[in-house]
mmCIF file of C-alpha atoms in Angstrom:
data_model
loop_
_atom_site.group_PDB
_atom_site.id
_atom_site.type_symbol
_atom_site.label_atom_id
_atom_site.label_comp_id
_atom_site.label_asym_id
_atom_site.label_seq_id
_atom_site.Cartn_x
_atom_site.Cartn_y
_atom_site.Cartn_z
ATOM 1 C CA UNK A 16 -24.213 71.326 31.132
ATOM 2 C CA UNK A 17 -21.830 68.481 30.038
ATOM 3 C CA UNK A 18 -19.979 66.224 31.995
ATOM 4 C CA UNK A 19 -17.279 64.131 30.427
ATOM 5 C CA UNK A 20 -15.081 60.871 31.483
ATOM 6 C CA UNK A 21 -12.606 59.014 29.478
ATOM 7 C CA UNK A 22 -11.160 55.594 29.725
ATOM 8 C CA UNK A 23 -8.706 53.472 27.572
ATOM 9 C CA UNK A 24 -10.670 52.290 24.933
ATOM 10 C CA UNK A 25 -14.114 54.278 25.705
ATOM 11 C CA UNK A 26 -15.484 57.473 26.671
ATOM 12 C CA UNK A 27 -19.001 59.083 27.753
ATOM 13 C CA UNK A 28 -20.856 61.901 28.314
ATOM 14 C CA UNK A 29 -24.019 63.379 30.170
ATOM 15 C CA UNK A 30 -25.358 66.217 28.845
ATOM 16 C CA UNK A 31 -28.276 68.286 30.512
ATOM 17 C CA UNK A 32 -29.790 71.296 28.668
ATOM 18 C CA UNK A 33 -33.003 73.194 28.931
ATOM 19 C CA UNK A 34 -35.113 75.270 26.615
ATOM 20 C CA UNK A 35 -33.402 75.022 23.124
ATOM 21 C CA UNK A 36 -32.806 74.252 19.697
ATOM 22 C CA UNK A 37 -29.680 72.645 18.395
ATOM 23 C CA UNK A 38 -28.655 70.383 15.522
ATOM 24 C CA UNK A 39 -26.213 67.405 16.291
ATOM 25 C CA UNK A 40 -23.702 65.398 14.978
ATOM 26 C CA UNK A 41 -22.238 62.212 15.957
ATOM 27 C CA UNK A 42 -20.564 59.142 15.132
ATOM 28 C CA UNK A 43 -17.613 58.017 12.733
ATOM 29 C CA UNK A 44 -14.636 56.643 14.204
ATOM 30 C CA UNK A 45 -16.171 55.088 17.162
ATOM 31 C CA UNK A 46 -19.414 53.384 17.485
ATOM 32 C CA UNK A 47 -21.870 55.534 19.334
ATOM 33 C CA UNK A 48 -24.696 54.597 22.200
ATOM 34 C CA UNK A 49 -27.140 56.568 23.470
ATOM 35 C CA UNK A 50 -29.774 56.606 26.197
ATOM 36 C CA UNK A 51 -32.125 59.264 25.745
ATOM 37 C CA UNK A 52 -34.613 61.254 28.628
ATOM 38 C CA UNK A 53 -36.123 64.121 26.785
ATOM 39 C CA UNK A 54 -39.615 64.967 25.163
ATOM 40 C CA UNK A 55 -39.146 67.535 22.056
ATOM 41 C CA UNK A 56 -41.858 69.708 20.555
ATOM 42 C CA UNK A 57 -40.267 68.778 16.947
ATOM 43 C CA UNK A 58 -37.619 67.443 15.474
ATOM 44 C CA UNK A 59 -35.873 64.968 13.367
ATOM 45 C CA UNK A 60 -32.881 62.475 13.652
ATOM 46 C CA UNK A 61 -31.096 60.131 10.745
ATOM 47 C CA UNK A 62 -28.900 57.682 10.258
ATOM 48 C CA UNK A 63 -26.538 57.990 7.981
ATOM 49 C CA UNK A 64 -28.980 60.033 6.080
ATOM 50 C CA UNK A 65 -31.474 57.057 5.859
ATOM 51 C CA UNK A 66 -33.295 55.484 9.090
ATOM 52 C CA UNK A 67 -35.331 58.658 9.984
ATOM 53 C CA UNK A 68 -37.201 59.466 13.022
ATOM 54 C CA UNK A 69 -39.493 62.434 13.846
ATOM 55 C CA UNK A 70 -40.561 61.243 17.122
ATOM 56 C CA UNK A 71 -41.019 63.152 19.678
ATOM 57 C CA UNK A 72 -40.745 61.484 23.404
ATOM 58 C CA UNK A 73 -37.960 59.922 23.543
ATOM 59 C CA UNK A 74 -37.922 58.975 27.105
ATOM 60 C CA UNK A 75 -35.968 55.694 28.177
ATOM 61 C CA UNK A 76 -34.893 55.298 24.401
ATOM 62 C CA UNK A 77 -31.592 54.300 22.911
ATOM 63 C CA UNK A 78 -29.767 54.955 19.816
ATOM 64 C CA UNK A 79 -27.173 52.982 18.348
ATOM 65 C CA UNK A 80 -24.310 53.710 15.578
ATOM 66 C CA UNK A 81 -21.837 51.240 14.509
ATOM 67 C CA UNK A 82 -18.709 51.774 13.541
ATOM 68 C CA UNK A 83 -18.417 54.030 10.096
ATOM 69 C CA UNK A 84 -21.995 55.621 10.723
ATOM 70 C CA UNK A 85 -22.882 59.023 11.976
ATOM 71 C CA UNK A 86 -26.068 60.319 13.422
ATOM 72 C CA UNK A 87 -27.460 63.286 12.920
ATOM 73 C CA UNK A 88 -30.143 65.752 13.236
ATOM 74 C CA UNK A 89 -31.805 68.680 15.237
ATOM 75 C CA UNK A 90 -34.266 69.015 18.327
ATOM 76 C CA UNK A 91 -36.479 71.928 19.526
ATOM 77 C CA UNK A 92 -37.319 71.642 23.523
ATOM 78 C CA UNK A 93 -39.533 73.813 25.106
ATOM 79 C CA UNK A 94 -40.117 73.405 28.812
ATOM 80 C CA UNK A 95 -38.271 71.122 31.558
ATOM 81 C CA UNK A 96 -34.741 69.395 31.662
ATOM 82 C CA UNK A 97 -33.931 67.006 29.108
ATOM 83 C CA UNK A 98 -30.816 65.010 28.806
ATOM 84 C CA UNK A 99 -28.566 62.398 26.868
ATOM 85 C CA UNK A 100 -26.046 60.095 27.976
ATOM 86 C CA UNK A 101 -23.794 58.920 25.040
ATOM 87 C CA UNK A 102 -20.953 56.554 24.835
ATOM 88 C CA UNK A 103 -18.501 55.798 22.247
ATOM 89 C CA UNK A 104 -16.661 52.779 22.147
ATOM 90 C CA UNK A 105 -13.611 52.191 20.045
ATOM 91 C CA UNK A 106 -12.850 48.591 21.215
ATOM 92 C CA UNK A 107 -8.981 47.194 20.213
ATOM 93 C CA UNK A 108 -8.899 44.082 18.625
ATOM 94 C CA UNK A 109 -7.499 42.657 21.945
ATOM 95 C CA UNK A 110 -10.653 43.220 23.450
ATOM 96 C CA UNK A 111 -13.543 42.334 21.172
ATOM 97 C CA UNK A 112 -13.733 41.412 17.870
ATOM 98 C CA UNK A 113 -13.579 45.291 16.273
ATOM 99 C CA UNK A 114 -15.006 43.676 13.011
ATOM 100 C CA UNK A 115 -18.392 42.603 14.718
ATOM 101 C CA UNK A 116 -19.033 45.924 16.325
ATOM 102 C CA UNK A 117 -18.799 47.321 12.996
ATOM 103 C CA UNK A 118 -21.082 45.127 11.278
ATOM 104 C CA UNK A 119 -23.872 45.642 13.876
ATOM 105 C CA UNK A 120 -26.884 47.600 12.493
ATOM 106 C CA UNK A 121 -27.723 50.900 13.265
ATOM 107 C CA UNK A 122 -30.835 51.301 15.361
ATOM 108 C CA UNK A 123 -32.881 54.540 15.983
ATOM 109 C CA UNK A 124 -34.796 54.964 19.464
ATOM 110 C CA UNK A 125 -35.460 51.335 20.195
ATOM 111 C CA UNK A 126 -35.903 49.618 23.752
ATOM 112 C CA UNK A 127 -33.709 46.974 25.770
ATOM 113 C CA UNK A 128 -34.018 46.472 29.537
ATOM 114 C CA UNK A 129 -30.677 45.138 29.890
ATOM 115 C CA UNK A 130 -28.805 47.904 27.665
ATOM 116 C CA UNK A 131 -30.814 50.880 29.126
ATOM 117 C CA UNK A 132 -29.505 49.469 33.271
ATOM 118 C CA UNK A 133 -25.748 49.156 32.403
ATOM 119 C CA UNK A 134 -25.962 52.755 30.545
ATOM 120 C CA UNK A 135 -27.761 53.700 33.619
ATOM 121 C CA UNK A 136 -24.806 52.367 35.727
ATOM 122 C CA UNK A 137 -22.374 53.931 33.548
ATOM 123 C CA UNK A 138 -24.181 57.156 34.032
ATOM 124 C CA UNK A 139 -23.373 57.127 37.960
ATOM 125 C CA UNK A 140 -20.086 56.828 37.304
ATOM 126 C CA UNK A 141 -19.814 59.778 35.605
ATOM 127 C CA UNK A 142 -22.303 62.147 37.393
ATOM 128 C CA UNK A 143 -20.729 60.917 40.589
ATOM 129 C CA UNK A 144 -23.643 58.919 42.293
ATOM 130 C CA UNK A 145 -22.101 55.762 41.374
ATOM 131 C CA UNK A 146 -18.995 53.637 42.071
ATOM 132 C CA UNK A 147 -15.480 55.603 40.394
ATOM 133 C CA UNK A 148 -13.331 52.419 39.916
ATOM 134 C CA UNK A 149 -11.449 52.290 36.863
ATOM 135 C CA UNK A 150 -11.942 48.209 36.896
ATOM 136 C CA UNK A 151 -15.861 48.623 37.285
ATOM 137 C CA UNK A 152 -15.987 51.210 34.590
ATOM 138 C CA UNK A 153 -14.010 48.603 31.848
ATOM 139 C CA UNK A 154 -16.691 46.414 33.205
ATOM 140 C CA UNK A 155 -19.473 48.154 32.247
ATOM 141 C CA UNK A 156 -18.326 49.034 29.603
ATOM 142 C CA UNK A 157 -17.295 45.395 27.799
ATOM 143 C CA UNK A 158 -21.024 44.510 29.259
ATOM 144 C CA UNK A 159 -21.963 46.872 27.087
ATOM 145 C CA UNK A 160 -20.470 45.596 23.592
ATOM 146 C CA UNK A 161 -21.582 41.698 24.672
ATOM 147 C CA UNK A 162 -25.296 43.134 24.989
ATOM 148 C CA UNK A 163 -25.178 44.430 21.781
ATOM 149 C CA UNK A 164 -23.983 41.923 20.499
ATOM 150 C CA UNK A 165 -26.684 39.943 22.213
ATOM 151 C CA UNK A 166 -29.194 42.560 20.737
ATOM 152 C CA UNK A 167 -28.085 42.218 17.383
ATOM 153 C CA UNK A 168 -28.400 38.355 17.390
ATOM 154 C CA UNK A 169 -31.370 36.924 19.490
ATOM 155 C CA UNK A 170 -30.464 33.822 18.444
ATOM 156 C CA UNK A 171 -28.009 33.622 20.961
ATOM 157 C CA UNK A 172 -29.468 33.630 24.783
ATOM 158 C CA UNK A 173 -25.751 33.376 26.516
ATOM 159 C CA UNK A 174 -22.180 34.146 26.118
ATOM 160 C CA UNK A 175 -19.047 31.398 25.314
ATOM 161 C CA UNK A 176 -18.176 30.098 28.709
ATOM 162 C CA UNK A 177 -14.867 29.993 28.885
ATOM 163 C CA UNK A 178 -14.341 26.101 29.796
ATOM 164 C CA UNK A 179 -13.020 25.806 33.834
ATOM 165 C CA UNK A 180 -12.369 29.586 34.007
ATOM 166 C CA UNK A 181 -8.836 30.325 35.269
ATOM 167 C CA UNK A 182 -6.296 27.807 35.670
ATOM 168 C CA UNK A 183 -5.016 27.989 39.397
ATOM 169 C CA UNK A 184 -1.770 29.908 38.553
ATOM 170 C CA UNK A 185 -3.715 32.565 36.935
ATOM 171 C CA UNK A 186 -5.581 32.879 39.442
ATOM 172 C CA UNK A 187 -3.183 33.167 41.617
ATOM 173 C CA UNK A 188 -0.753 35.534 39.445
ATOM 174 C CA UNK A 189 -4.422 37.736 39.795
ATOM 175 C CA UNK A 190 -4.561 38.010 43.181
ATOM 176 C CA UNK A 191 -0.584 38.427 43.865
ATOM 177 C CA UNK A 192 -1.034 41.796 40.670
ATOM 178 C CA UNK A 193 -4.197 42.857 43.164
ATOM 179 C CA UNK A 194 -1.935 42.603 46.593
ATOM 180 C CA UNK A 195 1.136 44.071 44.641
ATOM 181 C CA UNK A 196 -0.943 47.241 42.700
ATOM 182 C CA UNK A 197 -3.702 47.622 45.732
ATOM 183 C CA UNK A 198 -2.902 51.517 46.247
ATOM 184 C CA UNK A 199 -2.499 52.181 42.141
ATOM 185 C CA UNK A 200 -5.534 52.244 39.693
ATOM 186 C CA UNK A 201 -6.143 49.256 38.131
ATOM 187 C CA UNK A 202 -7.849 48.128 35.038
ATOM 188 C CA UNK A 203 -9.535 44.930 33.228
ATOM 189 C CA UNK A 204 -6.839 45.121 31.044
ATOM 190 C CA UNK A 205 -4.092 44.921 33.512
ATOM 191 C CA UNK A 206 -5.437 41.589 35.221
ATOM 192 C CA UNK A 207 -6.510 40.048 32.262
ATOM 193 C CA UNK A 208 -2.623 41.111 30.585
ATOM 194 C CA UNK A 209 -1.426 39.147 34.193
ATOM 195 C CA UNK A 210 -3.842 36.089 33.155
ATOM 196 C CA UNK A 211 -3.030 36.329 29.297
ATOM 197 C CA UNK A 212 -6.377 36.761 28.168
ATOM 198 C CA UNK A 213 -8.082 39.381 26.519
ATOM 199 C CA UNK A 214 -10.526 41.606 28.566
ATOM 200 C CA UNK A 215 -13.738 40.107 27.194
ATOM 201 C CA UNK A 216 -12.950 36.355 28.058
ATOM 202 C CA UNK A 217 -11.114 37.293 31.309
ATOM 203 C CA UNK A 218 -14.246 38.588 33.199
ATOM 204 C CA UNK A 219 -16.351 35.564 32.158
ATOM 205 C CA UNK A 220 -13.456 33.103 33.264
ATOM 206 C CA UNK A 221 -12.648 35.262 36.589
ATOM 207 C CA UNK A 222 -16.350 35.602 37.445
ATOM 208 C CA UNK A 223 -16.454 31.836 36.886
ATOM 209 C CA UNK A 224 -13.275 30.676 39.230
ATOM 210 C CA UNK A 225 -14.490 32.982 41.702
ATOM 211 C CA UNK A 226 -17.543 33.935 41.825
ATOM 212 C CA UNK A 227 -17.094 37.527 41.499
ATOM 213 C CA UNK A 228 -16.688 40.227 38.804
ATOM 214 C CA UNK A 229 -13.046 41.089 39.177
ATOM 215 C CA UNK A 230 -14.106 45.125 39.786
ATOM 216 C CA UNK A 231 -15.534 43.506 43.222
ATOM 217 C CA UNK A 232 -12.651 41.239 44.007
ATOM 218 C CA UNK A 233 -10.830 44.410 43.649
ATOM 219 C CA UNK A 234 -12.941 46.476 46.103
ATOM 220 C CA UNK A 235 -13.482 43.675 48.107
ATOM 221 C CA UNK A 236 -9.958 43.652 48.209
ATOM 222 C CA UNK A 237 -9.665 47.366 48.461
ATOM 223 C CA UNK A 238 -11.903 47.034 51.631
ATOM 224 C CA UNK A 239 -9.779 44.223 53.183
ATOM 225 C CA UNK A 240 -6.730 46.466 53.242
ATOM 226 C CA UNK A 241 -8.418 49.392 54.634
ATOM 227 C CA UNK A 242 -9.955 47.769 57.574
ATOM 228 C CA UNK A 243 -6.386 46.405 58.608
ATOM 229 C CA UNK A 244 -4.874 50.020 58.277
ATOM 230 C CA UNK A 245 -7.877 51.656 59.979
ATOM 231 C CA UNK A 246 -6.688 50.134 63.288
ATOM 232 C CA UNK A 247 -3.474 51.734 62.850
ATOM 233 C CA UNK A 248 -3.693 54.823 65.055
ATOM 234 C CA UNK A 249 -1.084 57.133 62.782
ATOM 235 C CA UNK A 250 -2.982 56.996 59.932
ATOM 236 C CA UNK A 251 -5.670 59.358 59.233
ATOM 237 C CA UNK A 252 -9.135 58.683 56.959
ATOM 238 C CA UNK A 253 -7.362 60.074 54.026
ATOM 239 C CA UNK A 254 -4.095 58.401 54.416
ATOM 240 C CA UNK A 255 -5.951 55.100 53.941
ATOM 241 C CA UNK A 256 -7.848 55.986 51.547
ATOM 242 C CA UNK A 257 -4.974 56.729 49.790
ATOM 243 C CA UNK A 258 -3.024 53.934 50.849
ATOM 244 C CA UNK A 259 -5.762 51.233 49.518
ATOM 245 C CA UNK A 260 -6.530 52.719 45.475
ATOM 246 C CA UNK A 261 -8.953 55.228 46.294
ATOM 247 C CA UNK A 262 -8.686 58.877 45.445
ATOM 248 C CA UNK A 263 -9.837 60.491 47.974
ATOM 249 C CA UNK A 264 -12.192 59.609 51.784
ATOM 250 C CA UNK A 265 -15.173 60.207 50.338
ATOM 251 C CA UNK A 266 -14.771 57.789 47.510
ATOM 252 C CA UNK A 267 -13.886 55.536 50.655
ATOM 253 C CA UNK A 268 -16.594 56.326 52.835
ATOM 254 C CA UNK A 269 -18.941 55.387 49.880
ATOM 255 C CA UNK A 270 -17.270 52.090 49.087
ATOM 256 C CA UNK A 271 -16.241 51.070 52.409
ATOM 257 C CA UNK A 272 -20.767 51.695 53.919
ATOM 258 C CA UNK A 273 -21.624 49.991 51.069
ATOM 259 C CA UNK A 274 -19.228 46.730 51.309
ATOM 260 C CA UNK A 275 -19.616 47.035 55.516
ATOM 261 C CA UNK A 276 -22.628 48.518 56.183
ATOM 262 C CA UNK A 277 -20.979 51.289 58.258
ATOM 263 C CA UNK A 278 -18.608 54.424 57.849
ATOM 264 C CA UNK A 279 -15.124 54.082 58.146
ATOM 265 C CA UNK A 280 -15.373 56.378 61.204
ATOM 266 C CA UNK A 281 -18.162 54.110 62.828
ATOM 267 C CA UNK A 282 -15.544 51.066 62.143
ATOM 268 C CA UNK A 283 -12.734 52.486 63.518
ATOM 269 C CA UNK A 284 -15.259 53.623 66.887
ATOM 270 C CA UNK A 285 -16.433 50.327 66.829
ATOM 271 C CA UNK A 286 -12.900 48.453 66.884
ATOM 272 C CA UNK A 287 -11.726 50.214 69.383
ATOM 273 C CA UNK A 288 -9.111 51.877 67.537
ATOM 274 C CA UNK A 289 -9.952 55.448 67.913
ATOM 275 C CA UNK A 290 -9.076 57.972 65.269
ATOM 276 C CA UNK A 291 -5.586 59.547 64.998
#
């Protein structure tokens, strides 16, 4: 079983299987991340025909190919479910230095805490048990190239700050974009495109000017909106869930208990308002 989700500069992919053998190839174009949960009676995995691995439990471990490099390989499982979440991440030059990806080594089933939880993240997103918001997706997902980066030079313990974060009429050009686009998807890239920044640099300065990630200013924002409408006796759960960016009321039921502590339904009962 695979499940698949794309975004603008990054894609990933669960995939479950079961008693098996298969052979694998991946990498090239795109650099390519991995977390693994699996135990295999045998096997073997290389990269780029060198780095070489017959291990066998590979539980909680991650693989990494740069940019140019291609792993490969075959497994034999005999008994349980085993799965691998992969991403690949072609980064534009307008939102990371491409160059640095490229040049960071490949690494066969290694360990980092703070890798392994944002894949894990990422993972709910596409299986469904997580938050689906495009902005929190390109969030994850630039987390993902600075902790490799991070990874790949333990000399450094912290990220640039960007110096004062966002000037106030960026901020506010933000937040007027958010108002404005509030029903529409919208991405890192549009709101750092409204603050003239690239994507990487724009979540630090954001984060620092207001104290949130801008994926949960968004929702935050997202959540605003649809407690105003949900007093409105004409509109239905749907209608505002519609109305405020989400796709459908059980993305809004999820978002909405988890911001207020309470269903949509329960709010709308609670308020007074009654349902339509």
């Amino acid at each position: 079983m695979t499940k698949r989700t794309s975004w603008t500069w990054f894609s990933a992919e669960l995939h479950r299987f079961w008693r098996t053998e298969l052979e694998f190839r991946v990498g090239g174009d795109s650099a390519f991340l991995a977390l693994h949960d699996s135990v295999r009676s045998d096997g073997e995995t290389t990269i780029d025909g060198g780095s070489r691995s017959t291990r066998t439990d590979l539980r909680d471990r991650l693989t990494f190919a740069p940019i140019g490099s291609s792993v490969q390989g075959w497994n034999r499982f005999e008994g349980g479910t085993s799965s691998v979440f992969a991403v690949h991440l072609t980064p534009p030059n307008s939102v990371v230095d491409v160059d640095g990806i490229s040049k960071m080594p490949p690494s066969l089933y290694f360990e980092n805490d703070n890798i392994k939880a944002t894949l894990r993240k990422l993972q709910g997103v596409v299986d469904g048990s997580g938050i689906n918001d495009h902005a929190y997706a390109e969030t994850l997902g630039l987390l993902l190239l600075w902790e490799l980066r991070h990874a790949a030079d333990t000399g450094r313990s912290r990220p640039n700050r960007v110096r004062g974060g966002l000037t106030a009429r960026q901020l506010r050009l933000v937040q007027e974009f958010v108002d404005a686009q509030i029903a529409s998807e919208i991405s890192i890239s549009d709101l750092a495109g409204v603050a003239g920044l690239s994507p990487y640099h724009f979540i630090r300065a954001f984060k620092e000017a207001v104290g949130l990630p801008p994926y949960q200013y968004v929702l935050s924002e997202r959540i605003r909106r649809a407690k105003r409408l949900l007093s409105t006796r004409g509109l239905s759960l749907g209608d505002v869930a519609l109305a405020v960016g989400f796709s459908d009321t059980p993305q809004l039921n999820r978002v909405f208990r988890k911001f207020v502590g309470v269903t949509p339904t329960v709010f709308r009962r609670e308020t007074g308002s009654g349902l339509p």
